[in-house]
mmCIF file of C-alpha atoms in Angstrom:
data_model
loop_
_atom_site.group_PDB
_atom_site.id
_atom_site.type_symbol
_atom_site.label_atom_id
_atom_site.label_comp_id
_atom_site.label_asym_id
_atom_site.label_seq_id
_atom_site.Cartn_x
_atom_site.Cartn_y
_atom_site.Cartn_z
ATOM 1 C CA MET A 1 15.446 15.859 -20.406
ATOM 2 C CA ALA A 2 13.590 17.541 -17.580
ATOM 3 C CA GLU A 3 12.304 20.362 -19.775
ATOM 4 C CA THR A 4 11.403 19.991 -23.440
ATOM 5 C CA SER A 5 9.443 23.168 -23.973
ATOM 6 C CA ASP A 6 9.166 26.664 -22.605
ATOM 7 C CA SER A 7 5.462 26.163 -22.193
ATOM 8 C CA ASN A 8 4.280 25.233 -18.730
ATOM 9 C CA LEU A 9 1.690 23.001 -20.381
ATOM 10 C CA ASP A 10 4.435 20.677 -21.615
ATOM 11 C CA LYS A 11 6.085 20.245 -18.205
ATOM 12 C CA PRO A 12 5.219 17.113 -16.221
ATOM 13 C CA THR A 13 2.376 17.547 -13.749
ATOM 14 C CA ILE A 14 2.713 16.649 -10.075
ATOM 15 C CA ILE A 15 0.979 13.322 -10.747
ATOM 16 C CA GLN A 16 3.350 12.593 -13.619
ATOM 17 C CA GLN A 17 6.359 13.472 -11.454
ATOM 18 C CA ALA A 18 5.038 11.123 -8.781
ATOM 19 C CA ILE A 19 4.631 8.307 -11.338
ATOM 20 C CA ALA A 20 8.166 8.893 -12.656
ATOM 21 C CA SER A 21 9.661 8.800 -9.149
ATOM 22 C CA CYS A 22 7.629 5.703 -8.280
ATOM 23 C CA CYS A 23 8.955 3.871 -11.353
ATOM 24 C CA GLY A 24 12.478 4.992 -10.493
ATOM 25 C CA ALA A 25 12.090 3.707 -6.940
ATOM 26 C CA ILE A 26 10.912 0.276 -8.090
ATOM 27 C CA ILE A 27 13.714 -0.109 -10.661
ATOM 28 C CA THR A 28 16.349 1.071 -8.160
ATOM 29 C CA SER A 29 15.098 -1.385 -5.542
ATOM 30 C CA LEU A 30 15.137 -4.269 -8.017
ATOM 31 C CA PHE A 31 18.785 -3.565 -8.898
ATOM 32 C CA VAL A 32 20.201 -2.712 -5.461
ATOM 33 C CA THR A 33 18.323 -5.044 -3.083
ATOM 34 C CA PRO A 34 20.311 -8.177 -4.107
ATOM 35 C CA LEU A 35 23.531 -6.425 -3.037
ATOM 36 C CA ASP A 36 22.206 -5.858 0.467
ATOM 37 C CA VAL A 37 20.645 -9.315 0.732
ATOM 38 C CA VAL A 38 24.060 -10.864 -0.005
ATOM 39 C CA LYS A 39 25.783 -8.475 2.422
ATOM 40 C CA THR A 40 23.321 -9.325 5.205
ATOM 41 C CA ARG A 41 23.658 -13.082 4.594
ATOM 42 C CA LEU A 42 27.464 -12.839 4.705
ATOM 43 C CA GLN A 43 27.247 -10.787 7.895
ATOM 44 C CA ALA A 44 24.856 -13.296 9.531
ATOM 45 C CA GLN A 45 27.156 -16.178 8.537
ATOM 46 C CA THR A 46 30.199 -14.563 10.162
ATOM 47 C CA ASN A 47 28.403 -13.245 13.252
ATOM 48 C CA PRO A 48 25.000 -14.966 13.711
ATOM 49 C CA PHE A 49 22.286 -12.574 14.827
ATOM 50 C CA SER A 50 20.801 -13.344 18.231
ATOM 51 C CA LYS A 51 17.168 -12.692 19.130
ATOM 52 C CA GLY A 52 16.426 -8.998 19.652
ATOM 53 C CA LYS A 53 19.612 -7.872 17.922
ATOM 54 C CA CYS A 54 19.269 -5.440 15.044
ATOM 55 C CA PHE A 55 20.761 -5.065 11.605
ATOM 56 C CA VAL A 56 20.375 -2.452 8.887
ATOM 57 C CA TYR A 57 18.686 -3.526 5.663
ATOM 58 C CA SER A 58 18.549 -1.291 2.591
ATOM 59 C CA ASN A 59 16.668 -1.492 -0.688
ATOM 60 C CA GLY A 60 18.832 1.177 -2.314
ATOM 61 C CA LEU A 61 16.461 4.000 -1.432
ATOM 62 C CA MET A 62 16.356 4.012 2.348
ATOM 63 C CA ASP A 63 17.628 2.070 5.349
ATOM 64 C CA HIS A 64 15.459 -0.057 7.619
ATOM 65 C CA ILE A 65 16.216 -1.381 11.079
ATOM 66 C CA CYS A 66 15.308 -5.080 11.249
ATOM 67 C CA VAL A 67 14.958 -6.812 14.619
ATOM 68 C CA CYS A 68 16.097 -10.455 14.630
ATOM 69 C CA GLU A 69 13.542 -13.155 15.345
ATOM 70 C CA ASN A 70 13.775 -16.385 17.372
ATOM 71 C CA GLY A 71 16.675 -18.796 16.905
ATOM 72 C CA ASP A 72 14.499 -21.427 15.197
ATOM 73 C CA SER A 73 13.101 -18.893 12.746
ATOM 74 C CA LYS A 74 13.229 -19.568 9.001
ATOM 75 C CA ALA A 75 13.795 -15.873 8.243
ATOM 76 C CA TRP A 76 15.541 -15.147 4.934
ATOM 77 C CA TYR A 77 18.675 -13.766 6.619
ATOM 78 C CA LYS A 78 19.143 -16.971 8.674
ATOM 79 C CA LYS A 79 19.151 -19.457 5.821
ATOM 80 C CA PRO A 80 22.293 -21.647 5.996
ATOM 81 C CA GLY A 81 25.115 -21.085 3.567
ATOM 82 C CA HIS A 82 28.861 -21.503 3.310
ATOM 83 C CA PHE A 83 29.879 -18.472 1.316
ATOM 84 C CA LYS A 84 33.498 -17.636 0.559
ATOM 85 C CA GLY A 85 32.759 -14.133 -0.634
ATOM 86 C CA THR A 86 30.285 -11.832 -2.372
ATOM 87 C CA LEU A 87 30.410 -13.446 -5.823
ATOM 88 C CA ASP A 88 30.312 -16.944 -4.326
ATOM 89 C CA ALA A 89 27.256 -15.927 -2.262
ATOM 90 C CA PHE A 90 25.441 -14.631 -5.368
ATOM 91 C CA VAL A 91 26.064 -17.842 -7.297
ATOM 92 C CA LYS A 92 25.164 -20.230 -4.450
ATOM 93 C CA ILE A 93 21.996 -18.374 -3.418
ATOM 94 C CA VAL A 94 20.725 -18.505 -7.023
ATOM 95 C CA GLN A 95 21.708 -22.173 -7.475
ATOM 96 C CA ILE A 96 20.369 -23.482 -4.152
ATOM 97 C CA GLU A 97 17.457 -21.157 -3.281
ATOM 98 C CA GLY A 98 16.463 -19.723 -6.641
ATOM 99 C CA ILE A 99 16.887 -16.251 -8.071
ATOM 100 C CA LYS A 100 13.884 -14.890 -6.129
ATOM 101 C CA SER A 101 15.866 -15.190 -2.888
ATOM 102 C CA LEU A 102 18.029 -12.251 -3.975
ATOM 103 C CA TRP A 103 14.999 -10.026 -3.396
ATOM 104 C CA SER A 104 14.109 -11.417 0.032
ATOM 105 C CA GLY A 105 12.626 -8.842 2.368
ATOM 106 C CA LEU A 106 11.844 -6.399 -0.462
ATOM 107 C CA PRO A 107 7.990 -6.161 -0.249
ATOM 108 C CA PRO A 108 7.739 -4.741 3.305
ATOM 109 C CA THR A 109 10.487 -2.181 2.690
ATOM 110 C CA LEU A 110 8.914 -1.013 -0.580
ATOM 111 C CA ILE A 111 5.717 -0.182 1.299
ATOM 112 C CA MET A 112 7.616 2.668 2.953
ATOM 113 C CA ALA A 113 10.276 3.381 0.335
ATOM 114 C CA LEU A 114 7.813 4.193 -2.452
ATOM 115 C CA PRO A 115 5.806 6.925 -0.679
ATOM 116 C CA THR A 116 8.993 8.410 0.799
ATOM 117 C CA THR A 117 10.694 8.589 -2.599
ATOM 118 C CA VAL A 118 7.599 10.044 -4.253
ATOM 119 C CA ILE A 119 7.364 12.769 -1.586
ATOM 120 C CA TYR A 120 11.089 13.491 -1.797
ATOM 121 C CA PHE A 121 11.501 13.833 -5.574
ATOM 122 C CA THR A 122 8.158 15.496 -6.247
ATOM 123 C CA CYS A 123 8.758 18.053 -3.494
ATOM 124 C CA TYR A 124 12.255 18.742 -4.845
ATOM 125 C CA ASP A 125 10.920 19.582 -8.310
ATOM 126 C CA GLN A 126 8.049 21.674 -6.975
ATOM 127 C CA LEU A 127 10.317 23.602 -4.583
ATOM 128 C CA SER A 128 12.897 24.137 -7.326
ATOM 129 C CA GLU A 129 10.289 25.686 -9.614
ATOM 130 C CA ALA A 130 8.968 27.902 -6.815
ATOM 131 C CA LEU A 131 12.474 29.067 -5.862
ATOM 132 C CA LYS A 132 13.435 29.743 -9.495
ATOM 133 C CA SER A 133 10.554 32.187 -9.835
ATOM 134 C CA ARG A 134 11.782 34.036 -6.725
ATOM 135 C CA LEU A 135 15.581 33.776 -6.855
ATOM 136 C CA GLY A 136 16.179 33.442 -10.589
ATOM 137 C CA LYS A 137 16.754 30.444 -12.828
ATOM 138 C CA ASP A 138 20.542 30.201 -12.358
ATOM 139 C CA ASP A 139 20.804 30.726 -8.591
ATOM 140 C CA GLU A 140 23.184 28.046 -7.224
ATOM 141 C CA HIS A 141 21.440 27.993 -3.830
ATOM 142 C CA ILE A 142 18.250 26.500 -5.291
ATOM 143 C CA PRO A 143 19.383 22.827 -5.387
ATOM 144 C CA VAL A 144 20.736 23.112 -1.826
ATOM 145 C CA LEU A 145 17.549 24.660 -0.431
ATOM 146 C CA ALA A 146 15.137 22.457 -2.381
ATOM 147 C CA GLY A 147 17.115 19.279 -1.648
ATOM 148 C CA SER A 148 17.401 20.006 2.072
ATOM 149 C CA LEU A 149 13.759 20.965 2.578
ATOM 150 C CA SER A 150 12.339 18.068 0.550
ATOM 151 C CA ARG A 151 14.510 15.539 2.392
ATOM 152 C CA PHE A 152 13.645 17.040 5.773
ATOM 153 C CA GLY A 153 9.960 16.661 4.966
ATOM 154 C CA SER A 154 10.167 13.069 3.703
ATOM 155 C CA VAL A 155 12.299 11.945 6.686
ATOM 156 C CA THR A 156 9.860 13.556 9.131
ATOM 157 C CA VAL A 157 6.847 11.881 7.505
ATOM 158 C CA VAL A 158 8.373 8.387 7.389
ATOM 159 C CA SER A 159 9.990 8.309 10.848
ATOM 160 C CA PRO A 160 6.871 7.174 12.807
ATOM 161 C CA LEU A 161 6.066 4.657 10.052
ATOM 162 C CA GLU A 162 9.510 3.080 10.468
ATOM 163 C CA LEU A 163 8.913 2.713 14.200
ATOM 164 C CA ILE A 164 5.473 1.163 13.642
ATOM 165 C CA ARG A 165 6.743 -1.210 10.912
ATOM 166 C CA THR A 166 9.610 -2.484 13.058
ATOM 167 C CA ARG A 167 7.329 -3.106 16.048
ATOM 168 C CA MET A 168 4.886 -5.080 13.916
ATOM 169 C CA GLN A 169 7.737 -7.106 12.449
ATOM 170 C CA TYR A 170 9.302 -7.951 15.797
ATOM 171 C CA ARG A 171 6.265 -8.584 17.988
ATOM 172 C CA ASN A 172 3.855 -9.880 15.318
ATOM 173 C CA LEU A 173 1.120 -7.553 16.541
ATOM 174 C CA SER A 174 -2.373 -7.272 15.135
ATOM 175 C CA TYR A 175 -3.544 -3.805 14.101
ATOM 176 C CA ASN A 176 -5.636 -3.536 17.275
ATOM 177 C CA GLN A 177 -2.679 -4.538 19.471
ATOM 178 C CA LEU A 178 -0.464 -2.111 17.565
ATOM 179 C CA TYR A 179 -2.954 0.709 18.160
ATOM 180 C CA MET A 180 -3.034 -0.067 21.884
ATOM 181 C CA CYS A 181 0.756 -0.271 22.023
ATOM 182 C CA ILE A 182 1.231 3.098 20.289
ATOM 183 C CA SER A 183 -1.558 4.720 22.321
ATOM 184 C CA SER A 184 0.061 3.675 25.610
ATOM 185 C CA LYS A 185 3.463 4.864 24.409
ATOM 186 C CA VAL A 186 2.073 8.253 23.373
ATOM 187 C CA ALA A 187 0.193 8.546 26.678
ATOM 188 C CA THR A 188 3.388 7.784 28.631
ATOM 189 C CA ASP A 189 6.072 9.556 26.600
ATOM 190 C CA GLY A 190 4.110 11.984 24.423
ATOM 191 C CA TRP A 191 3.705 12.272 20.651
ATOM 192 C CA PHE A 192 7.388 13.048 20.109
ATOM 193 C CA SER A 193 8.261 9.498 21.198
ATOM 194 C CA LEU A 194 7.097 8.353 17.729
ATOM 195 C CA TRP A 195 10.048 10.250 16.245
ATOM 196 C CA ARG A 196 12.804 8.576 18.275
ATOM 197 C CA GLY A 197 15.923 8.319 16.120
ATOM 198 C CA TRP A 198 14.667 11.112 13.838
ATOM 199 C CA SER A 199 17.523 13.508 14.672
ATOM 200 C CA SER A 200 20.270 11.087 13.639
ATOM 201 C CA THR A 201 18.493 10.414 10.341
ATOM 202 C CA VAL A 202 18.087 14.135 9.636
ATOM 203 C CA LEU A 203 21.768 14.781 10.427
ATOM 204 C CA ARG A 204 22.747 12.334 7.697
ATOM 205 C CA ASP A 205 20.038 12.682 5.067
ATOM 206 C CA VAL A 206 19.584 16.464 4.904
ATOM 207 C CA PRO A 207 23.300 17.275 4.326
ATOM 208 C CA PHE A 208 23.472 14.337 1.889
ATOM 209 C CA SER A 209 20.595 15.766 -0.152
ATOM 210 C CA ALA A 210 22.016 19.296 -0.129
ATOM 211 C CA ILE A 211 25.417 18.080 -1.391
ATOM 212 C CA TYR A 212 23.874 15.597 -3.828
ATOM 213 C CA TRP A 213 21.513 17.983 -5.593
ATOM 214 C CA TYR A 214 24.059 20.834 -5.722
ATOM 215 C CA ASN A 215 26.646 18.621 -7.423
ATOM 216 C CA TYR A 216 24.095 16.831 -9.595
ATOM 217 C CA GLU A 217 22.779 20.078 -11.106
ATOM 218 C CA ARG A 218 26.342 21.336 -11.678
ATOM 219 C CA PHE A 219 27.563 18.098 -13.276
ATOM 220 C CA LYS A 220 24.444 17.934 -15.421
ATOM 221 C CA LYS A 221 24.927 21.458 -16.775
ATOM 222 C CA MET A 222 28.644 20.915 -17.396
ATOM 223 C CA MET A 223 28.107 17.651 -19.278
ATOM 224 C CA CYS A 224 25.226 19.044 -21.328
ATOM 225 C CA LYS A 225 27.426 21.993 -22.339
ATOM 226 C CA GLU A 226 30.320 19.652 -23.174
ATOM 227 C CA VAL A 227 28.166 17.368 -25.338
ATOM 228 C CA GLY A 228 26.203 20.260 -26.824
ATOM 229 C CA VAL A 229 22.670 19.327 -25.796
ATOM 230 C CA HIS A 230 19.981 21.399 -24.107
ATOM 231 C CA GLU A 231 18.614 18.616 -21.940
ATOM 232 C CA PRO A 232 20.384 15.703 -20.220
ATOM 233 C CA THR A 233 20.460 12.321 -21.903
ATOM 234 C CA PHE A 234 19.996 9.114 -19.897
ATOM 235 C CA LEU A 235 23.791 8.633 -19.800
ATOM 236 C CA ILE A 236 24.423 12.199 -18.590
ATOM 237 C CA ALA A 237 21.854 11.835 -15.802
ATOM 238 C CA PHE A 238 23.260 8.411 -14.862
ATOM 239 C CA THR A 239 26.875 9.640 -14.702
ATOM 240 C CA SER A 240 25.960 12.847 -12.853
ATOM 241 C CA GLY A 241 23.887 10.896 -10.342
ATOM 242 C CA ALA A 242 26.666 8.386 -9.648
ATOM 243 C CA ALA A 243 29.327 11.094 -9.213
ATOM 244 C CA SER A 244 27.229 13.388 -7.017
ATOM 245 C CA GLY A 245 25.961 10.444 -4.955
ATOM 246 C CA SER A 246 29.525 9.249 -4.327
ATOM 247 C CA ILE A 247 30.670 12.692 -3.163
ATOM 248 C CA ALA A 248 27.681 13.083 -0.825
ATOM 249 C CA ALA A 249 28.171 9.549 0.533
ATOM 250 C CA VAL A 250 31.823 10.175 1.456
ATOM 251 C CA VAL A 251 31.185 13.585 3.058
ATOM 252 C CA THR A 252 28.240 12.387 5.153
ATOM 253 C CA LEU A 253 29.666 8.963 6.066
ATOM 254 C CA PRO A 254 30.346 9.894 9.744
ATOM 255 C CA PHE A 255 26.657 10.749 10.163
ATOM 256 C CA ASP A 256 25.697 7.460 8.495
ATOM 257 C CA VAL A 257 27.876 5.500 10.955
ATOM 258 C CA VAL A 258 26.381 7.400 13.907
ATOM 259 C CA LYS A 259 22.840 6.902 12.579
ATOM 260 C CA THR A 260 23.343 3.134 12.289
ATOM 261 C CA HIS A 261 24.787 2.878 15.827
ATOM 262 C CA ARG A 262 22.101 5.122 17.291
ATOM 263 C CA GLN A 263 19.116 3.416 15.678
ATOM 264 C CA THR A 264 20.287 -0.117 16.454
ATOM 265 C CA GLN A 265 20.905 0.934 20.066
ATOM 266 C CA LEU A 266 17.426 2.427 20.295
ATOM 267 C CA TRP A 267 15.763 -0.745 19.041
ATOM 268 C CA GLU A 268 17.924 -3.103 21.065
ATOM 269 C CA SER A 269 17.218 -1.126 24.226
ATOM 270 C CA GLU A 270 13.480 -1.609 23.596
ATOM 271 C CA THR A 271 13.479 -5.223 22.385
ATOM 272 C CA LEU A 272 16.100 -6.584 24.780
ATOM 273 C CA LYS A 273 15.000 -4.270 27.607
ATOM 274 C CA ILE A 274 18.623 -3.293 28.240
ATOM 275 C CA PRO A 275 19.031 0.348 29.295
ATOM 276 C CA GLN A 276 21.592 2.111 27.119
ATOM 277 C CA ARG A 277 22.493 5.655 28.050
ATOM 278 C CA ASP A 278 24.092 6.283 24.671
ATOM 279 C CA CYS A 279 20.620 6.156 23.136
ATOM 280 C CA THR A 280 19.818 9.555 24.596
ATOM 281 C CA SER A 281 22.233 11.517 22.412
ATOM 282 C CA THR A 282 23.509 11.359 18.855
ATOM 283 C CA TRP A 283 26.662 13.220 19.896
ATOM 284 C CA ALA A 284 27.233 10.776 22.766
ATOM 285 C CA THR A 285 27.261 7.971 20.200
ATOM 286 C CA MET A 286 29.774 9.873 18.083
ATOM 287 C CA ARG A 287 32.058 10.444 21.084
ATOM 288 C CA LYS A 288 31.859 6.747 21.962
ATOM 289 C CA ILE A 289 32.840 5.705 18.427
ATOM 290 C CA VAL A 290 35.808 8.120 18.370
ATOM 291 C CA ALA A 291 36.960 7.034 21.841
ATOM 292 C CA LYS A 292 36.798 3.363 20.880
ATOM 293 C CA ASN A 293 38.061 3.373 17.277
ATOM 294 C CA GLY A 294 39.482 6.845 16.698
ATOM 295 C CA ILE A 295 38.425 9.258 13.933
ATOM 296 C CA THR A 296 38.713 6.438 11.377
ATOM 297 C CA GLY A 297 35.821 4.718 13.177
ATOM 298 C CA LEU A 298 33.510 7.418 11.811
ATOM 299 C CA PHE A 299 34.465 6.410 8.260
ATOM 300 C CA ALA A 300 33.971 2.663 8.689
ATOM 301 C CA GLY A 301 32.339 0.886 5.760
ATOM 302 C CA ILE A 302 33.154 3.541 3.170
ATOM 303 C CA ILE A 303 33.643 1.018 0.317
ATOM 304 C CA PRO A 304 30.347 -0.901 0.859
ATOM 305 C CA ARG A 305 28.494 2.415 1.184
ATOM 306 C CA LEU A 306 29.910 3.682 -2.111
ATOM 307 C CA PHE A 307 29.093 0.398 -3.867
ATOM 308 C CA LYS A 308 25.471 0.789 -2.740
ATOM 309 C CA VAL A 309 24.916 4.548 -2.928
ATOM 310 C CA ALA A 310 26.574 5.298 -6.282
ATOM 311 C CA PRO A 311 24.512 2.853 -8.402
ATOM 312 C CA ALA A 312 21.341 3.591 -6.416
ATOM 313 C CA CYS A 313 21.651 7.351 -7.030
ATOM 314 C CA ALA A 314 22.567 6.817 -10.684
ATOM 315 C CA ILE A 315 19.668 4.455 -11.421
ATOM 316 C CA MET A 316 17.113 6.493 -9.486
ATOM 317 C CA ILE A 317 17.871 9.911 -10.992
ATOM 318 C CA SER A 318 18.358 8.688 -14.587
ATOM 319 C CA THR A 319 15.093 6.726 -14.466
ATOM 320 C CA TYR A 320 13.309 9.695 -12.916
ATOM 321 C CA GLU A 321 14.658 12.125 -15.518
ATOM 322 C CA TYR A 322 13.748 9.727 -18.311
ATOM 323 C CA GLY A 323 10.229 9.433 -16.901
ATOM 324 C CA LYS A 324 9.816 13.203 -16.774
ATOM 325 C CA SER A 325 11.148 13.497 -20.333
ATOM 326 C CA PHE A 326 8.638 10.897 -21.499
ATOM 327 C CA PHE A 327 5.742 12.795 -19.930
ATOM 328 C CA SER A 328 7.022 16.131 -21.299
ATOM 329 C CA HIS A 329 7.011 14.759 -24.844
ATOM 330 C CA LEU A 330 3.593 13.204 -24.231
ATOM 331 C CA ASN A 331 2.200 16.531 -22.989
ATOM 332 C CA GLU A 332 3.714 18.312 -25.993
ATOM 333 C CA LYS A 333 2.010 15.919 -28.390
ATOM 334 C CA MET A 334 -1.294 16.246 -26.557
ATOM 335 C CA SER A 335 -1.127 20.062 -26.654
ATOM 336 C CA GLN A 336 -0.528 20.025 -30.415
ATOM 337 C CA ARG A 337 -3.649 18.003 -31.072
ATOM 338 C CA PRO A 338 -6.551 20.059 -32.542
#
């Protein structure tokens, strides 16, 4: 699906790859966001969020730290509901609030998720092609290297944007006030202060990408060989994406738990003005979790993570591969025109 011709003219261009990844990101978000909206509403019902407290919100592509607003706020996560479980929450939200409520909070997260996903997937393809010309087409290290480097780059680019977005959301700042706020922070703590929480994100996302792309390329080749096709079908890409995403999610779960603890601590220490020493070190957070809950504490939430990651990876990669296949066929037709 990714390659339909030996000619470089038929391969998708960088712009076409970006369009394919953008479409994949939108479709993935539309499918996965309702799952996290329901999860957040159930969580808020059981343990109401107090002002300044943080929770993690995901659109299927990336996680966002949301800082809770005032008690009298009409925020989407504070809407009243008496839900008995996940299915009951889905039904009642649609019946009482309308189907649109299942995508509450999606627009602001897409603003960051789309450029990050475009950078990530486009860079992966470009790096893969560059490495193939140097290391050979069948080198098994290529997916690991390309996946790690592309994820490292996208995480680094988006980290300051996440900080800025969360500050605007919590304090309701104008752009001028935001500029003054960031300027004073940079003047006091330096430019690196804009990347607070970056290390914990890298520790989770870079290994995840390395494991994901390595397994995805292997599963894809195996299934194509089994079925007897030269390029992956939508179903092959979907199945390979789900399987490789599940494996990567399980292996990197401890880093995901640490990242969530670390980032929420960082934001709560700033919004609530409560000094938290654990914020200074990712490894200190990990030691605290192990001391409090044992090793099993590092694997908390494995089922919800799999339910979110597996379909998100499957939808994203199959849509992306289908998009690239569409553009490859389009380029082939265009090149055959007199």
